[in-house]
CSV table of N, CA, C and O in Angstrom, one decimal:
chain,number,residue,atom,x,y,z
A,1,UNK,N,-18.1,19.0,-13.2
A,1,UNK,CA,-17.9,17.5,-13.0
A,1,UNK,C,-16.2,17.2,-13.2
A,1,UNK,O,-15.9,17.7,-14.4
A,2,UNK,N,-15.6,16.6,-12.5
A,2,UNK,CA,-14.2,16.3,-12.9
A,2,UNK,C,-14.0,15.2,-13.8
A,2,UNK,O,-14.9,14.2,-13.9
A,3,UNK,N,-13.2,15.5,-14.9
A,3,UNK,CA,-13.2,14.7,-15.8
A,3,UNK,C,-12.4,13.6,-15.2
A,3,UNK,O,-12.4,12.6,-16.1
A,4,UNK,N,-11.6,13.4,-14.2
A,4,UNK,CA,-10.8,12.2,-13.9
A,4,UNK,C,-11.5,11.2,-13.2
A,4,UNK,O,-11.2,10.1,-13.0
A,5,UNK,N,-13.0,11.7,-13.1
A,5,UNK,CA,-13.8,10.4,-12.3
A,5,UNK,C,-13.6,10.8,-10.8
A,5,UNK,O,-12.7,11.5,-10.4
A,6,UNK,N,-14.3,9.9,-10.1
A,6,UNK,CA,-14.2,10.1,-8.7
A,6,UNK,C,-13.2,8.9,-8.1
A,6,UNK,O,-12.5,8.0,-9.0
A,7,UNK,N,-12.7,9.2,-7.1
A,7,UNK,CA,-11.8,8.5,-6.3
A,7,UNK,C,-10.2,8.9,-6.0
A,7,UNK,O,-10.1,9.9,-6.1
A,8,UNK,N,-9.5,7.6,-6.2
A,8,UNK,CA,-7.9,7.9,-5.7
A,8,UNK,C,-7.3,8.7,-6.6
A,8,UNK,O,-6.4,9.0,-6.3
A,9,UNK,N,-7.4,8.6,-8.3
A,9,UNK,CA,-7.1,9.1,-9.1
A,9,UNK,C,-6.8,10.7,-8.8
A,9,UNK,O,-5.8,11.2,-9.4
A,10,UNK,N,-7.3,11.4,-8.0
A,10,UNK,CA,-7.6,12.9,-7.7
A,10,UNK,C,-6.4,13.2,-6.4
A,10,UNK,O,-6.1,14.2,-6.2
A,11,UNK,N,-6.0,12.2,-5.9
A,11,UNK,CA,-5.1,12.5,-4.8
A,11,UNK,C,-3.7,13.1,-5.3
A,11,UNK,O,-3.3,12.6,-6.5
A,12,UNK,N,-3.2,13.8,-4.2
A,12,UNK,CA,-1.7,14.3,-5.0
A,12,UNK,C,-0.6,13.2,-5.0
A,12,UNK,O,-1.1,12.4,-4.0
A,13,UNK,N,0.6,13.3,-5.7
A,13,UNK,CA,1.2,12.0,-5.5
A,13,UNK,C,2.4,12.5,-4.3
A,13,UNK,O,2.5,13.3,-3.4
A,14,UNK,N,2.4,11.0,-3.5
A,14,UNK,CA,3.5,11.3,-2.4
A,14,UNK,C,4.7,11.9,-2.9
A,14,UNK,O,5.2,11.5,-3.9
A,15,UNK,N,5.6,12.8,-2.2
A,15,UNK,CA,6.5,13.6,-2.6
A,15,UNK,C,7.9,11.8,-2.6
A,15,UNK,O,7.6,11.2,-1.7
A,16,UNK,N,8.5,12.1,-3.4
A,16,UNK,CA,9.5,11.1,-3.8
A,16,UNK,C,10.1,10.8,-2.6
A,16,UNK,O,10.9,9.8,-1.7
A,17,UNK,N,10.5,11.9,-1.5
A,17,UNK,CA,11.6,11.8,-0.4
A,17,UNK,C,10.7,11.3,0.8
A,17,UNK,O,11.2,11.0,1.9
A,18,UNK,N,9.4,10.8,0.6
A,18,UNK,CA,8.5,10.5,1.7
A,18,UNK,C,8.1,8.9,1.6
A,18,UNK,O,7.8,8.5,2.3
A,19,UNK,N,8.4,8.4,0.4
A,19,UNK,CA,8.2,7.1,-0.1
A,19,UNK,C,8.9,6.2,0.6
A,19,UNK,O,10.0,6.6,0.6
A,20,UNK,N,8.3,5.2,1.4
A,20,UNK,CA,9.1,4.5,2.6
A,20,UNK,C,9.7,3.2,1.6
A,20,UNK,O,9.3,3.0,0.3
A,21,UNK,N,10.8,2.5,1.9
A,21,UNK,CA,11.3,1.6,1.2
A,21,UNK,C,10.6,0.2,1.0
A,21,UNK,O,9.7,0.1,2.0
A,22,UNK,N,10.8,-0.6,0.4
A,22,UNK,CA,9.7,-1.9,0.2
A,22,UNK,C,10.0,-2.9,1.3
A,22,UNK,O,8.7,-3.3,1.9
A,23,UNK,N,11.4,-2.8,2.0
A,23,UNK,CA,11.5,-3.4,3.2
A,23,UNK,C,10.8,-3.0,4.3
A,23,UNK,O,10.3,-3.5,5.1
A,24,UNK,N,10.4,-1.6,4.5
A,24,UNK,CA,10.0,-1.2,5.4
A,24,UNK,C,8.4,-1.5,5.0
A,24,UNK,O,8.0,-1.9,6.5
A,25,UNK,N,7.9,-1.5,4.4
A,25,UNK,CA,6.3,-1.7,4.0
A,25,UNK,C,6.1,-2.9,4.3
A,25,UNK,O,5.1,-3.3,5.1
A,26,UNK,N,7.0,-3.8,3.9
A,26,UNK,CA,6.8,-5.4,3.6
A,26,UNK,C,7.1,-5.8,5.5
A,26,UNK,O,6.3,-6.6,5.7
A,27,UNK,N,7.7,-5.4,6.0
A,27,UNK,CA,8.1,-5.5,7.7
A,27,UNK,C,6.7,-5.3,8.2
A,27,UNK,O,6.3,-5.8,9.2
A,28,UNK,N,6.3,-3.9,7.8
A,28,UNK,CA,5.0,-3.3,8.6
A,28,UNK,C,3.6,-4.5,8.1
A,28,UNK,O,3.0,-4.8,9.3
A,29,UNK,N,3.9,-4.6,6.9
A,29,UNK,CA,2.5,-5.8,6.5
A,29,UNK,C,2.7,-7.1,7.0
A,29,UNK,O,1.9,-7.7,7.7
A,30,UNK,N,3.8,-7.6,7.2
A,30,UNK,CA,4.1,-9.1,7.8
A,30,UNK,C,3.5,-8.8,9.3
A,30,UNK,O,2.7,-9.8,10.1
A,31,UNK,N,3.9,-7.7,9.7
A,31,UNK,CA,3.5,-7.8,11.5
A,31,UNK,C,2.1,-7.3,11.4
A,31,UNK,O,1.5,-8.0,12.4
A,32,UNK,N,1.9,-6.9,10.6
A,32,UNK,CA,-0.1,-6.5,10.7
A,32,UNK,C,-0.6,-7.7,10.3
A,32,UNK,O,-1.8,-8.2,11.0
A,33,UNK,N,-0.4,-8.6,9.6
A,33,UNK,CA,-0.8,-9.5,9.3
A,33,UNK,C,-0.6,-11.0,10.4
A,33,UNK,O,-1.4,-11.3,10.7
A,34,UNK,N,0.7,-10.6,10.9
A,34,UNK,CA,0.6,-11.6,12.5
A,34,UNK,C,-0.3,-11.1,13.3
A,34,UNK,O,-0.5,-11.8,14.2
A,35,UNK,N,-0.8,-10.1,13.6
A,35,UNK,CA,-1.4,-9.6,14.6
A,35,UNK,C,-2.8,-9.7,14.3
A,35,UNK,O,-3.8,-9.7,15.3
A,36,UNK,N,-3.3,-10.1,12.9
A,36,UNK,CA,-4.9,-10.4,12.8
A,36,UNK,C,-5.3,-9.4,12.7
A,36,UNK,O,-7.1,-9.5,13.0
A,37,UNK,N,-5.3,-8.0,13.1
A,37,UNK,CA,-6.0,-6.9,13.2
A,37,UNK,C,-7.1,-6.7,11.9
A,37,UNK,O,-8.0,-6.2,12.2
A,38,UNK,N,-6.5,-6.8,10.8
A,38,UNK,CA,-7.3,-6.9,9.7
A,38,UNK,C,-7.1,-8.3,8.4
A,38,UNK,O,-6.5,-8.8,8.5
A,39,UNK,N,-8.2,-8.2,7.8
A,39,UNK,CA,-7.7,-8.8,6.6
A,39,UNK,C,-7.0,-8.4,5.7
A,39,UNK,O,-7.2,-7.0,5.3
A,40,UNK,N,-5.9,-9.2,5.1
A,40,UNK,CA,-5.0,-8.0,4.4
A,40,UNK,C,-5.5,-7.7,3.2
A,40,UNK,O,-4.9,-6.7,2.4
A,41,UNK,N,-6.6,-7.8,2.5
A,41,UNK,CA,-7.2,-6.9,1.5
A,41,UNK,C,-7.5,-6.0,2.0
A,41,UNK,O,-8.0,-5.1,1.0
A,42,UNK,N,-7.7,-5.5,3.0
A,42,UNK,CA,-8.1,-4.2,3.7
A,42,UNK,C,-7.2,-3.1,4.0
A,42,UNK,O,-7.4,-2.5,5.5
A,43,UNK,N,-5.8,-4.0,4.1
A,43,UNK,CA,-4.4,-3.5,4.7
A,43,UNK,C,-4.0,-2.1,4.1
A,43,UNK,O,-3.2,-1.3,4.9
A,44,UNK,N,-4.6,-1.3,3.0
A,44,UNK,CA,-4.1,-0.3,2.6
A,44,UNK,C,-4.6,0.9,3.5
A,44,UNK,O,-3.3,1.8,3.7
A,45,UNK,N,-5.7,1.3,3.9
A,45,UNK,CA,-5.7,2.5,5.0
A,45,UNK,C,-4.7,2.5,6.2
A,45,UNK,O,-4.2,3.5,6.7
A,46,UNK,N,-4.0,0.7,6.5
A,46,UNK,CA,-3.3,0.9,7.7
A,46,UNK,C,-1.9,1.3,7.0
A,46,UNK,O,-1.3,1.9,8.1
A,47,UNK,N,-1.7,1.0,5.8
A,47,UNK,CA,-0.1,1.8,5.3
A,47,UNK,C,-0.2,3.0,5.3
A,47,UNK,O,0.6,3.7,5.1
A,48,UNK,N,-1.5,3.7,4.6
A,48,UNK,CA,-1.6,5.0,4.4
A,48,UNK,C,-1.5,5.9,5.6
A,48,UNK,O,-0.7,6.6,5.9
A,49,UNK,N,-2.0,5.1,6.8
A,49,UNK,CA,-1.7,5.8,8.1
A,49,UNK,C,-0.3,5.8,8.9
A,49,UNK,O,0.2,6.7,9.2
A,50,UNK,N,0.3,4.8,8.9
A,50,UNK,CA,1.5,4.3,9.0
A,50,UNK,C,2.7,5.1,8.5
A,50,UNK,O,3.7,5.6,9.1
A,51,UNK,N,2.4,5.2,7.0
A,51,UNK,CA,3.4,5.9,6.3
A,51,UNK,C,3.1,7.4,5.7
A,51,UNK,O,4.1,7.7,5.2
A,52,UNK,N,2.4,7.7,5.4
A,52,UNK,CA,1.6,8.9,5.3
A,52,UNK,C,1.6,9.1,3.7
A,52,UNK,O,2.2,10.3,3.2
A,53,UNK,N,1.7,7.8,3.1
A,53,UNK,CA,1.5,8.1,1.6
A,53,UNK,C,0.2,8.0,0.9
A,53,UNK,O,-0.8,7.7,2.1
A,54,UNK,N,0.2,8.2,-0.5
A,54,UNK,CA,-1.4,8.5,-0.8
A,54,UNK,C,-1.5,6.7,-1.0
A,54,UNK,O,-1.1,5.8,-0.9
A,55,UNK,N,-3.0,6.8,-1.3
A,55,UNK,CA,-3.6,5.5,-1.7
A,55,UNK,C,-3.0,4.5,-2.8
A,55,UNK,O,-2.9,3.4,-2.8
A,56,UNK,N,-2.7,5.4,-3.9
A,56,UNK,CA,-2.0,4.8,-4.9
A,56,UNK,C,-0.8,4.1,-4.7
A,56,UNK,O,-0.6,2.8,-5.0
A,57,UNK,N,0.0,4.8,-3.8
A,57,UNK,CA,1.5,4.0,-3.2
A,57,UNK,C,1.2,3.1,-2.4
A,57,UNK,O,1.9,2.1,-2.7
A,58,UNK,N,0.1,3.0,-1.4
A,58,UNK,CA,-0.4,2.2,-0.5
A,58,UNK,C,-0.7,0.8,-1.3
A,58,UNK,O,-0.2,-0.4,-1.0
A,59,UNK,N,-1.4,0.9,-2.4
A,59,UNK,CA,-2.0,-0.3,-2.9
A,59,UNK,C,-0.9,-0.5,-3.7
A,59,UNK,O,-0.8,-1.9,-3.8
A,60,UNK,N,-0.3,0.1,-4.2
A,60,UNK,CA,1.2,-0.7,-5.0
A,60,UNK,C,2.1,-1.5,-4.2
A,60,UNK,O,2.2,-2.5,-4.9
A,61,UNK,N,2.1,-1.0,-2.9
A,61,UNK,CA,2.8,-1.8,-1.8
A,61,UNK,C,2.3,-3.0,-1.8
A,61,UNK,O,2.7,-4.0,-1.8
A,62,UNK,N,1.1,-2.9,-1.3
A,62,UNK,CA,0.1,-4.0,-0.7
A,62,UNK,C,0.0,-5.2,-2.2
A,62,UNK,O,0.6,-6.4,-1.9
A,63,UNK,N,-0.2,-4.9,-3.5
A,63,UNK,CA,0.2,-5.7,-4.6
A,63,UNK,C,1.3,-6.6,-4.6
A,63,UNK,O,1.4,-8.0,-4.6
A,64,UNK,N,2.4,-5.7,-4.7
A,64,UNK,CA,3.7,-6.3,-4.5
A,64,UNK,C,4.2,-7.1,-3.3
A,64,UNK,O,4.8,-8.3,-3.7
A,65,UNK,N,3.1,-6.9,-2.2
A,65,UNK,CA,3.7,-7.9,-1.0
A,65,UNK,C,3.0,-9.0,-1.2
A,65,UNK,O,3.4,-10.0,-1.2
A,66,UNK,N,1.6,-8.9,-1.7
A,66,UNK,CA,0.6,-10.3,-1.9
A,66,UNK,C,1.4,-11.1,-3.2
A,66,UNK,O,1.4,-12.2,-2.9
A,67,UNK,N,1.9,-10.5,-4.1
A,67,UNK,CA,2.6,-10.8,-5.2
A,67,UNK,C,3.8,-11.8,-4.8
A,67,UNK,O,4.0,-12.6,-5.4
A,68,UNK,N,4.5,-11.1,-3.7
A,68,UNK,CA,5.7,-12.2,-3.2
A,68,UNK,C,5.5,-13.3,-2.5
A,68,UNK,O,6.1,-14.0,-2.3
A,69,UNK,N,3.9,-13.5,-2.2
A,69,UNK,CA,3.7,-14.9,-2.1
A,69,UNK,C,3.4,-16.1,-2.9
A,69,UNK,O,3.2,-17.3,-2.9
A,70,UNK,N,3.4,-15.6,-4.1
A,70,UNK,CA,2.7,-16.6,-5.4
A,70,UNK,C,4.1,-17.8,-5.5
A,70,UNK,O,5.1,-17.5,-5.8
A,71,UNK,N,3.6,-18.8,-5.9
A,71,UNK,CA,4.5,-19.5,-6.3
A,71,UNK,C,4.5,-19.8,-8.1
A,71,UNK,O,3.3,-19.6,-8.5
A,72,UNK,N,5.8,-19.8,-8.4
A,72,UNK,CA,6.0,-20.2,-9.7
A,72,UNK,C,5.4,-21.3,-10.5
A,72,UNK,O,5.5,-22.7,-9.5
């Protein structure tokens, strides 16, 4: 049995030179939202497919993007 448990914790890290910029991902997410293809809570697989990054990085970008809409 894996001591780390199931899920994305076991995925290999995305190489630093392959991580897209915040602006690239945010632009993609804005276009994805405008397209209406998915509810944005389900956008991580689209980020993974588009940029070839792992689920952890995709979710990190998605949370940052969602946080950018918060009002103070």
